[in-house]
Coordinates of C-alpha atoms and ligand atoms in Angstrom, one line a residue:
X1 CA 3.5 -59.4 23.4
X2 CA 4.5 -56.6 25.2
X3 CA 1.1 -54.6 25.7
X4 CA 1.7 -50.9 24.3
X5 CA 0.8 -47.8 26.1
X6 CA -0.7 -46.1 22.9
X7 CA -2.3 -47.4 20.4
X8 CA -0.3 -48.0 16.8
X9 CA -3.4 -46.3 14.8
X10 CA -3.0 -43.4 17.4
X11 CA 1.1 -42.9 17.2
X12 CA 0.7 -43.1 13.8
X13 CA -2.1 -40.4 13.6
X14 CA -0.7 -36.2 13.2
X15 CA -1.7 -33.8 14.5
X16 CA -4.2 -31.6 12.4
X17 CA -2.1 -28.0 11.3
X18 CA -5.0 -25.7 11.0
X19 CA -4.3 -22.5 8.6
X20 CA -1.6 -20.0 10.0
X21 CA -3.2 -18.0 12.8
X22 CA -2.9 -14.1 12.4
X23 CA -1.2 -13.1 15.8
X24 CA 1.0 -16.0 15.2
X25 CA 2.7 -14.0 11.9
X26 CA 2.5 -10.8 13.1
X27 CA 5.0 -11.8 16.1
X28 CA 6.8 -14.1 13.7
X29 CA 7.6 -11.0 11.2
X30 CA 6.2 -7.7 12.8
X31 CA 3.4 -7.0 10.4
X32 CA 0.3 -5.1 10.9
X33 CA -1.9 -5.7 8.5
X34 CA -3.0 -9.2 7.9
X35 CA -5.1 -10.7 5.9
X36 CA -5.9 -14.5 6.0
X37 CA -7.7 -16.5 3.3
X38 CA -6.6 -19.6 5.1
X39 CA -9.7 -21.2 6.4
X40 CA -13.0 -20.5 4.5
X41 CA -14.0 -18.5 8.1
X42 CA -16.8 -15.6 6.5
X43 CA -14.5 -12.6 6.2
X44 CA -18.0 -10.1 7.1
X45 CA -17.5 -11.3 10.6
X46 CA -19.8 -12.7 12.9
X47 CA -24.1 -10.9 12.1
X48 CA -24.4 -8.4 15.1
X49 CA -27.0 -10.0 16.2
X50 CA -25.2 -13.2 17.2
X51 CA -22.7 -10.2 19.0
X52 CA -25.6 -8.9 20.6
X53 CA -27.2 -12.3 22.0
X54 CA -23.0 -13.7 22.8
X55 CA -22.8 -10.3 24.7
X56 CA -25.6 -10.8 27.0
X57 CA -25.2 -14.5 27.7
X58 CA -21.5 -13.7 29.0
X59 CA -23.5 -12.5 32.7
X60 CA -25.5 -16.5 32.5
X61 CA -21.8 -18.3 32.4
X62 CA -21.7 -18.9 36.0
X63 CA -24.5 -21.5 34.4
X64 CA -23.7 -24.9 32.3
X65 CA -26.0 -24.0 28.8
X66 CA -28.8 -25.7 28.1
X67 CA -27.8 -29.4 27.6
X68 CA -30.7 -30.6 25.2
X69 CA -30.4 -27.3 23.7
X70 CA -33.9 -26.1 23.5
X71 CA -33.6 -22.7 21.9
X72 CA -31.3 -23.3 19.0
X73 CA -32.9 -25.9 18.2
X74 CA -36.4 -25.1 18.1
X75 CA -35.2 -22.4 15.1
X76 CA -33.6 -25.1 13.3
X77 CA -36.4 -27.1 13.7
X78 CA -38.7 -24.0 11.7
X79 CA -36.1 -23.4 9.3
X80 CA -35.8 -27.3 8.2
X81 CA -39.2 -27.9 8.5
X82 CA -38.0 -31.1 11.6
X83 CA -38.7 -32.7 14.6
X84 CA -35.9 -31.6 17.0
X85 CA -35.7 -35.5 17.7
X86 CA -33.8 -35.9 14.8
X87 CA -31.5 -33.0 15.0
X88 CA -27.5 -33.1 16.6
X89 CA -25.7 -30.2 18.2
X90 CA -21.5 -30.4 18.4
X91 CA -19.0 -28.2 18.5
X92 CA -18.7 -28.0 15.8
X93 CA -19.3 -30.8 12.3
X94 CA -15.9 -31.7 14.1
X95 CA -17.5 -32.2 17.5
X96 CA -20.4 -34.2 15.8
X97 CA -18.3 -36.3 13.3
X98 CA -16.2 -37.2 16.4
X99 CA -19.9 -38.3 18.3
X100 CA -20.3 -40.8 15.2
X101 CA -16.7 -42.1 15.1
X102 CA -17.2 -42.8 18.7
X103 CA -20.8 -44.5 18.1
X104 CA -21.0 -46.2 15.0
X105 CA -17.4 -46.9 14.1
X106 CA -14.5 -49.6 15.0
X107 CA -11.7 -50.5 14.7
X108 CA -10.9 -52.9 11.6
X109 CA -14.5 -51.6 10.0
X110 CA -14.3 -49.3 6.9
X111 CA -14.8 -45.6 6.4
X112 CA -15.0 -45.3 2.4
X113 CA -14.3 -41.9 0.8
X114 CA -12.1 -39.8 -1.8
X115 CA -8.6 -39.3 -2.4
X116 CA -7.3 -35.5 -0.5
X117 CA -10.8 -34.6 1.4
X118 CA -11.5 -33.1 4.7
X119 CA -9.0 -34.1 6.4
X120 CA -10.9 -33.0 10.4
X121 CA -13.3 -36.3 9.5
X122 CA -10.2 -38.9 8.3
X123 CA -8.3 -38.5 10.9
X124 CA -10.7 -38.8 13.3
X125 CA -12.0 -42.3 11.5
X126 CA -8.6 -43.2 12.0
X127 CA -8.0 -42.0 15.5
X128 CA -10.9 -45.3 16.6
X129 CA -9.0 -47.2 14.2
X130 CA -10.6 -47.9 11.3
X131 CA -9.7 -48.6 7.9
X132 CA -10.0 -45.9 5.4
X133 CA -10.3 -46.9 1.4
X134 CA -9.1 -43.5 0.3
X135 CA -10.6 -43.9 -3.7
X136 CA -8.4 -41.9 -6.0
X137 CA -10.6 -38.1 -7.7
X138 CA -11.3 -37.8 -11.0
X139 CA -8.9 -36.0 -13.3
X140 CA -11.3 -33.5 -12.9
X141 CA -11.1 -33.3 -9.3
X142 CA -14.3 -34.4 -8.9
X143 CA -15.1 -37.5 -6.5
X144 CA -15.1 -41.3 -8.4
X145 CA -18.5 -42.2 -7.3
X146 CA -18.5 -45.1 -9.8
X147 CA -14.9 -47.0 -8.5
X148 CA -15.9 -45.5 -4.8
X149 CA -19.8 -48.0 -5.4
X150 CA -17.3 -50.4 -6.1
X151 CA -15.4 -50.1 -2.9
X152 CA -18.5 -50.4 -0.7
X153 CA -19.0 -54.1 0.8
X154 CA -20.1 -56.0 3.5
X155 CA -17.2 -54.5 5.7
X156 CA -18.1 -51.1 4.7
X157 CA -19.2 -49.0 8.0
X158 CA -18.9 -45.5 6.9
X159 CA -19.1 -43.3 3.8
X160 CA -18.4 -40.3 3.5
X161 CA -18.6 -37.3 1.5
X162 CA -17.7 -33.5 2.1
X163 CA -20.4 -31.8 -0.1
X164 CA -18.8 -29.7 -1.6
X165 CA -15.6 -30.9 -1.5
X166 CA -12.6 -29.2 1.3
X167 CA -10.2 -28.4 -0.6
X168 CA -11.4 -28.8 -4.2
X169 CA -14.9 -27.3 -4.0
X170 CA -16.0 -29.5 -6.2
X171 CA -18.8 -30.9 -5.4
X172 CA -21.1 -33.8 -6.3
X173 CA -24.1 -34.0 -8.3
X174 CA -27.4 -35.1 -7.2
X175 CA -27.4 -38.1 -10.6
X176 CA -24.2 -39.4 -8.7
X177 CA -25.7 -39.3 -5.0
X178 CA -28.3 -41.0 -6.6
X179 CA -26.0 -43.6 -7.7
X180 CA -24.1 -44.0 -5.5
X181 CA -27.2 -44.9 -2.9
X182 CA -27.8 -47.2 -4.9
X183 CA -24.5 -49.0 -3.5
X184 CA -24.4 -48.4 0.3
X185 CA -26.6 -51.4 2.3
X186 CA -28.9 -50.6 5.5
X187 CA -25.9 -50.8 7.7
X188 CA -23.8 -48.0 6.3
X189 CA -23.9 -44.6 7.4
X190 CA -23.5 -42.0 4.7
X191 CA -22.0 -38.5 6.4
X192 CA -22.9 -35.5 3.9
X193 CA -21.1 -33.0 4.8
X194 CA -22.4 -29.7 3.8
X195 CA -19.8 -27.1 5.4
X196 CA -19.9 -25.3 2.6
X197 CA -24.0 -25.8 1.7
X198 CA -24.9 -22.3 1.2
X199 CA -22.1 -21.3 -1.5
X200 CA -23.4 -24.3 -3.0
X201 CA -26.9 -24.7 -3.1
X202 CA -28.1 -22.6 -5.6
X203 CA -26.2 -24.6 -7.8
X204 CA -29.4 -26.6 -10.2
X205 CA -28.2 -29.9 -9.7
X206 CA -26.5 -29.7 -6.0
X207 CA -28.4 -32.5 -3.8
X208 CA -29.6 -31.1 -0.9
X209 CA -30.0 -33.2 1.9
X210 CA -33.0 -32.3 3.3
X211 CA -34.9 -32.7 -0.4
X212 CA -34.1 -36.6 1.1
X213 CA -35.2 -39.1 3.3
X214 CA -32.6 -42.0 3.8
X215 CA -32.4 -43.6 8.0
X216 CA -28.4 -44.1 7.0
X217 CA -27.9 -40.5 6.5
X218 CA -26.6 -38.5 8.3
X219 CA -26.2 -34.5 7.0
X220 CA -23.5 -32.0 8.8
X221 CA -23.9 -28.1 8.7
X222 CA -21.7 -25.4 10.6
X223 CA -22.2 -22.0 12.0
X224 CA -18.3 -21.8 10.9
X225 CA -18.4 -20.9 7.7
X226 CA -21.7 -18.6 6.4
X227 CA -23.2 -18.0 9.7
X228 CA -19.4 -16.6 10.7
X229 CA -19.4 -17.7 14.2
X230 CA -16.1 -20.7 13.7
X231 CA -14.5 -19.2 16.8
X232 CA -17.3 -20.7 19.1
X233 CA -17.7 -23.5 17.6
X234 CA -21.3 -24.7 17.1
X235 CA -22.3 -27.3 13.8
X236 CA -25.6 -29.2 13.6
X237 CA -26.4 -32.5 12.5
X238 CA -29.7 -34.3 11.0
X239 CA -30.9 -37.8 10.8
X240 CA -33.3 -40.7 11.2
X241 CA -34.6 -40.7 14.7
X242 CA -32.4 -43.4 15.9
X243 CA -29.0 -42.5 14.9
X244 CA -29.4 -38.9 16.3
X245 CA -31.0 -40.4 19.8
X246 CA -28.0 -42.8 19.5
X247 CA -25.2 -40.5 18.9
X248 CA -27.1 -38.3 22.4
X249 CA -25.4 -41.4 24.4
X250 CA -21.7 -40.8 23.4
X251 CA -22.0 -37.0 22.8
X252 CA -20.5 -34.8 25.5
X253 CA -23.8 -33.1 26.9
X254 CA -22.5 -29.7 27.4
X255 CA -21.4 -28.6 23.8
X256 CA -22.0 -26.6 22.6
X257 CA -21.3 -23.8 25.0
X258 CA -23.7 -21.6 26.4
X259 CA -22.1 -18.7 24.1
X260 CA -21.9 -20.4 21.0
X261 CA -25.2 -22.2 21.2
X262 CA -26.6 -17.7 21.7
X263 CA -24.2 -17.1 18.8
X264 CA -25.9 -19.6 16.6
X265 CA -29.6 -18.5 17.5
X266 CA -28.7 -14.7 16.6
X267 CA -26.6 -16.0 13.7
X268 CA -29.9 -17.1 12.3
X269 CA -31.8 -14.6 13.0
X270 CA -30.3 -12.6 11.0
X271 CA -31.0 -13.7 6.8
X272 CA -29.9 -10.1 5.8
X273 CA -26.4 -11.3 7.3
X274 CA -26.6 -14.5 4.9
X275 CA -27.3 -13.2 1.9
X276 CA -24.7 -10.0 2.2
X277 CA -21.9 -12.8 2.9
X278 CA -23.1 -14.8 -0.2
X279 CA -23.1 -11.6 -2.8
X280 CA -19.8 -10.7 -1.1
X281 CA -18.8 -14.3 -2.0
X282 CA -20.3 -14.6 -5.0
X283 CA -17.9 -11.1 -6.3
X284 CA -15.4 -11.7 -4.9
X285 CA -15.1 -14.9 -6.6
X286 CA -15.8 -14.1 -9.8
X287 CA -13.0 -11.5 -9.4
X288 CA -10.4 -14.0 -7.8
X289 CA -11.2 -16.9 -10.4
X290 CA -10.8 -14.3 -14.0
X291 CA -7.1 -13.0 -11.4
X292 CA -5.7 -16.2 -11.4
X293 CA -6.9 -17.6 -14.7
X294 CA -5.8 -14.7 -16.6
X295 CA -1.9 -15.3 -14.6
X296 CA -1.9 -18.5 -16.0
X297 CA -2.9 -20.7 -12.9
X298 CA -4.9 -23.5 -12.8
X299 CA -8.0 -23.6 -11.1
X300 CA -9.9 -25.7 -9.9
X301 CA -13.8 -25.6 -10.3
X302 CA -14.9 -24.6 -6.5
X303 CA -18.9 -24.4 -5.9
X304 CA -17.5 -22.9 -2.2
X305 CA -16.0 -19.8 -0.5
X306 CA -12.6 -20.8 -1.8
X307 CA -10.1 -21.8 -4.5
X308 CA -7.7 -24.5 -5.1
X309 CA -5.2 -24.3 -8.0
X310 CA -2.6 -26.3 -9.0
X311 CA 0.9 -24.7 -8.8
X312 CA 2.7 -27.9 -9.8
X313 CA 5.2 -28.5 -7.3
X314 CA 5.5 -28.6 -3.6
X315 CA 8.6 -26.5 -4.3
X316 CA 6.3 -23.5 -6.4
X317 CA 3.3 -23.9 -3.5
X318 CA 5.8 -23.0 -0.7
X319 CA 7.3 -20.2 -2.3
X320 CA 4.2 -18.9 -3.4
X321 CA 2.9 -18.8 0.3
X322 CA 6.4 -17.6 2.2
X323 CA 6.1 -15.0 -0.4
X324 CA 2.6 -13.7 0.3
X325 CA 3.4 -14.3 4.3
X326 CA 5.9 -12.1 3.6
X327 CA 3.2 -9.7 2.6
X328 CA 1.1 -10.1 5.4
X329 CA -1.0 -12.6 3.5
X330 CA -1.9 -15.8 4.6
X331 CA -3.1 -18.7 2.3
X332 CA -3.2 -22.5 2.2
X333 CA -0.5 -24.9 1.3
X334 CA -2.4 -28.1 0.8
X335 CA 0.4 -30.8 1.4
X336 CA -1.3 -32.5 5.0
X337 CA -4.5 -32.5 2.3
X338 CA -1.5 -35.1 -0.1
X339 CA -2.2 -31.9 -2.6
X340 CA 1.4 -30.8 -1.9
X341 CA 2.0 -29.1 -5.9
X342 CA -1.8 -26.8 -5.1
X343 CA -2.6 -24.4 -2.9
X344 CA -6.4 -23.4 -1.5
X345 CA -7.6 -19.0 -1.4
X346 CA -9.7 -18.1 0.5
X347 CA -12.5 -15.7 -0.6
X348 CA -12.0 -12.8 1.3
X349 CA -13.8 -9.3 1.6
X350 CA -12.8 -6.5 -1.6
X351 CA -10.3 -5.1 0.7
X352 CA -8.7 -7.5 2.0
X353 CA -8.5 -9.4 -2.2
X354 CA -7.2 -5.6 -3.0
X355 CA -4.3 -7.0 -0.5
X356 CA -4.4 -10.8 -2.0
X357 CA -3.5 -8.8 -5.3
X358 CA -0.6 -6.1 -4.6
X359 CA 0.3 -8.9 -2.9
X360 CA 0.6 -11.3 -5.6
X361 CA 1.6 -8.5 -8.0
X362 CA 4.8 -7.8 -6.0
X363 CA 5.5 -12.4 -5.5
X364 CA 4.3 -13.3 -8.9
X365 CA 7.4 -11.6 -11.2
X366 CA 9.8 -14.3 -9.1
X367 CA 7.1 -17.3 -8.5
X368 CA 7.4 -17.2 -13.0
X369 CA 10.3 -16.7 -13.2
X370 CA 11.7 -19.9 -10.9
X371 CA 8.2 -21.6 -12.0
X372 CA 6.4 -20.8 -15.2
X373 CA 2.6 -21.0 -15.8
X374 CA 1.2 -24.2 -15.6
X375 CA -0.3 -23.7 -18.8
Ligands
PLP1 C1 -16.0 -30.0 4.9 C2 -15.6 -29.8 6.1 N1 -16.3 -30.4 7.0 C3 -16.2 -30.2 8.1 C4 -15.5 -28.2 9.0 C5 -15.5 -28.6 10.0 O1 -16.5 -27.6 11.0 P1 -16.8 -26.7 12.1 O2 -15.9 -25.9 12.3 O3 -18.3 -27.0 12.3 O4 -16.2 -28.3 13.1 C6 -14.3 -28.4 7.7 C7 -13.7 -27.1 8.6 O5 -13.0 -26.4 7.3 C8 -14.7 -28.6 6.0 O6 -14.3 -28.0 5.3

């Protein structure tokens, strides 16, 4: 058989689609007032501490950064009461997912996860030729852990759980996590992707992975969401020395870069900024939830910094998305997540949400006439 230049599993991949950047919309439509509610970022911006650390670090960018990121690992060690050898850093938590698939997944091995979950991981798993087993969700949009447990077998190398999940905002409970772990063999790695941990941790039945000590679980967290520095790319992972040690063997040595390491250190120092971030999220979340429900949208219960709604069809989703773009508001249609009849709205500041409500009030009459409310 003829040898191929590019393997089928790469050729068949689709490039990740990010939320529309503000500059792009400004260029396309000549708009000046733009609100981006499309990528679950921190609307308050970075902490001034992070900005100061990053600005100071600019003078040192002719040097490679500390490949062991001693300072940042020490700060994380104290915060979580862990040893530095249990910590890995990367270019965002997605960077660490890249190391995980590179180190542990081989072509043909199976990854068990839920349908419509975080696309970034699904693309990475496919990129090494893994076989994705995506279990359908329950009707309430939650991961179906019972069905997932049934799919775990000898050939399962990774179980991926985004907890809370993106794009639905749902989470698996302590009870569900305990149940699922009973079916996971020792040779299977469980990735607990806790990118939205800071928003979800107050739920009494949320399984904070720091309270568990499984040798085959890797926790991933990030500075991109509640800590507000997604632009410089810094994420972190926790796990057993053996797993973390092996991940370091495939890690690119100078990730994350100097500015990212310093930004993360600054962000960690500013606890009040984190509190303000969560407070803003709680307040604006409640208002958005009420607004959407009172206007007849079916909302998915979320414990994150975004709300996903059912529009009922891809056409309705794209109509809403495009009409809001005309008013300078960017939300996220979910076709790439195979949820084309849904859209996702990130929580913004009070002013940004006012912009969203103003735009919605303009768009809604036309939308409802065409597509009606769902209930
Ligand atoms: C569930 C989940 N995991 C990981 C990420 C990626 O985060 P990072 O910026 O740390 O790579 C995201 C970003 O949207 C996410 O939603």
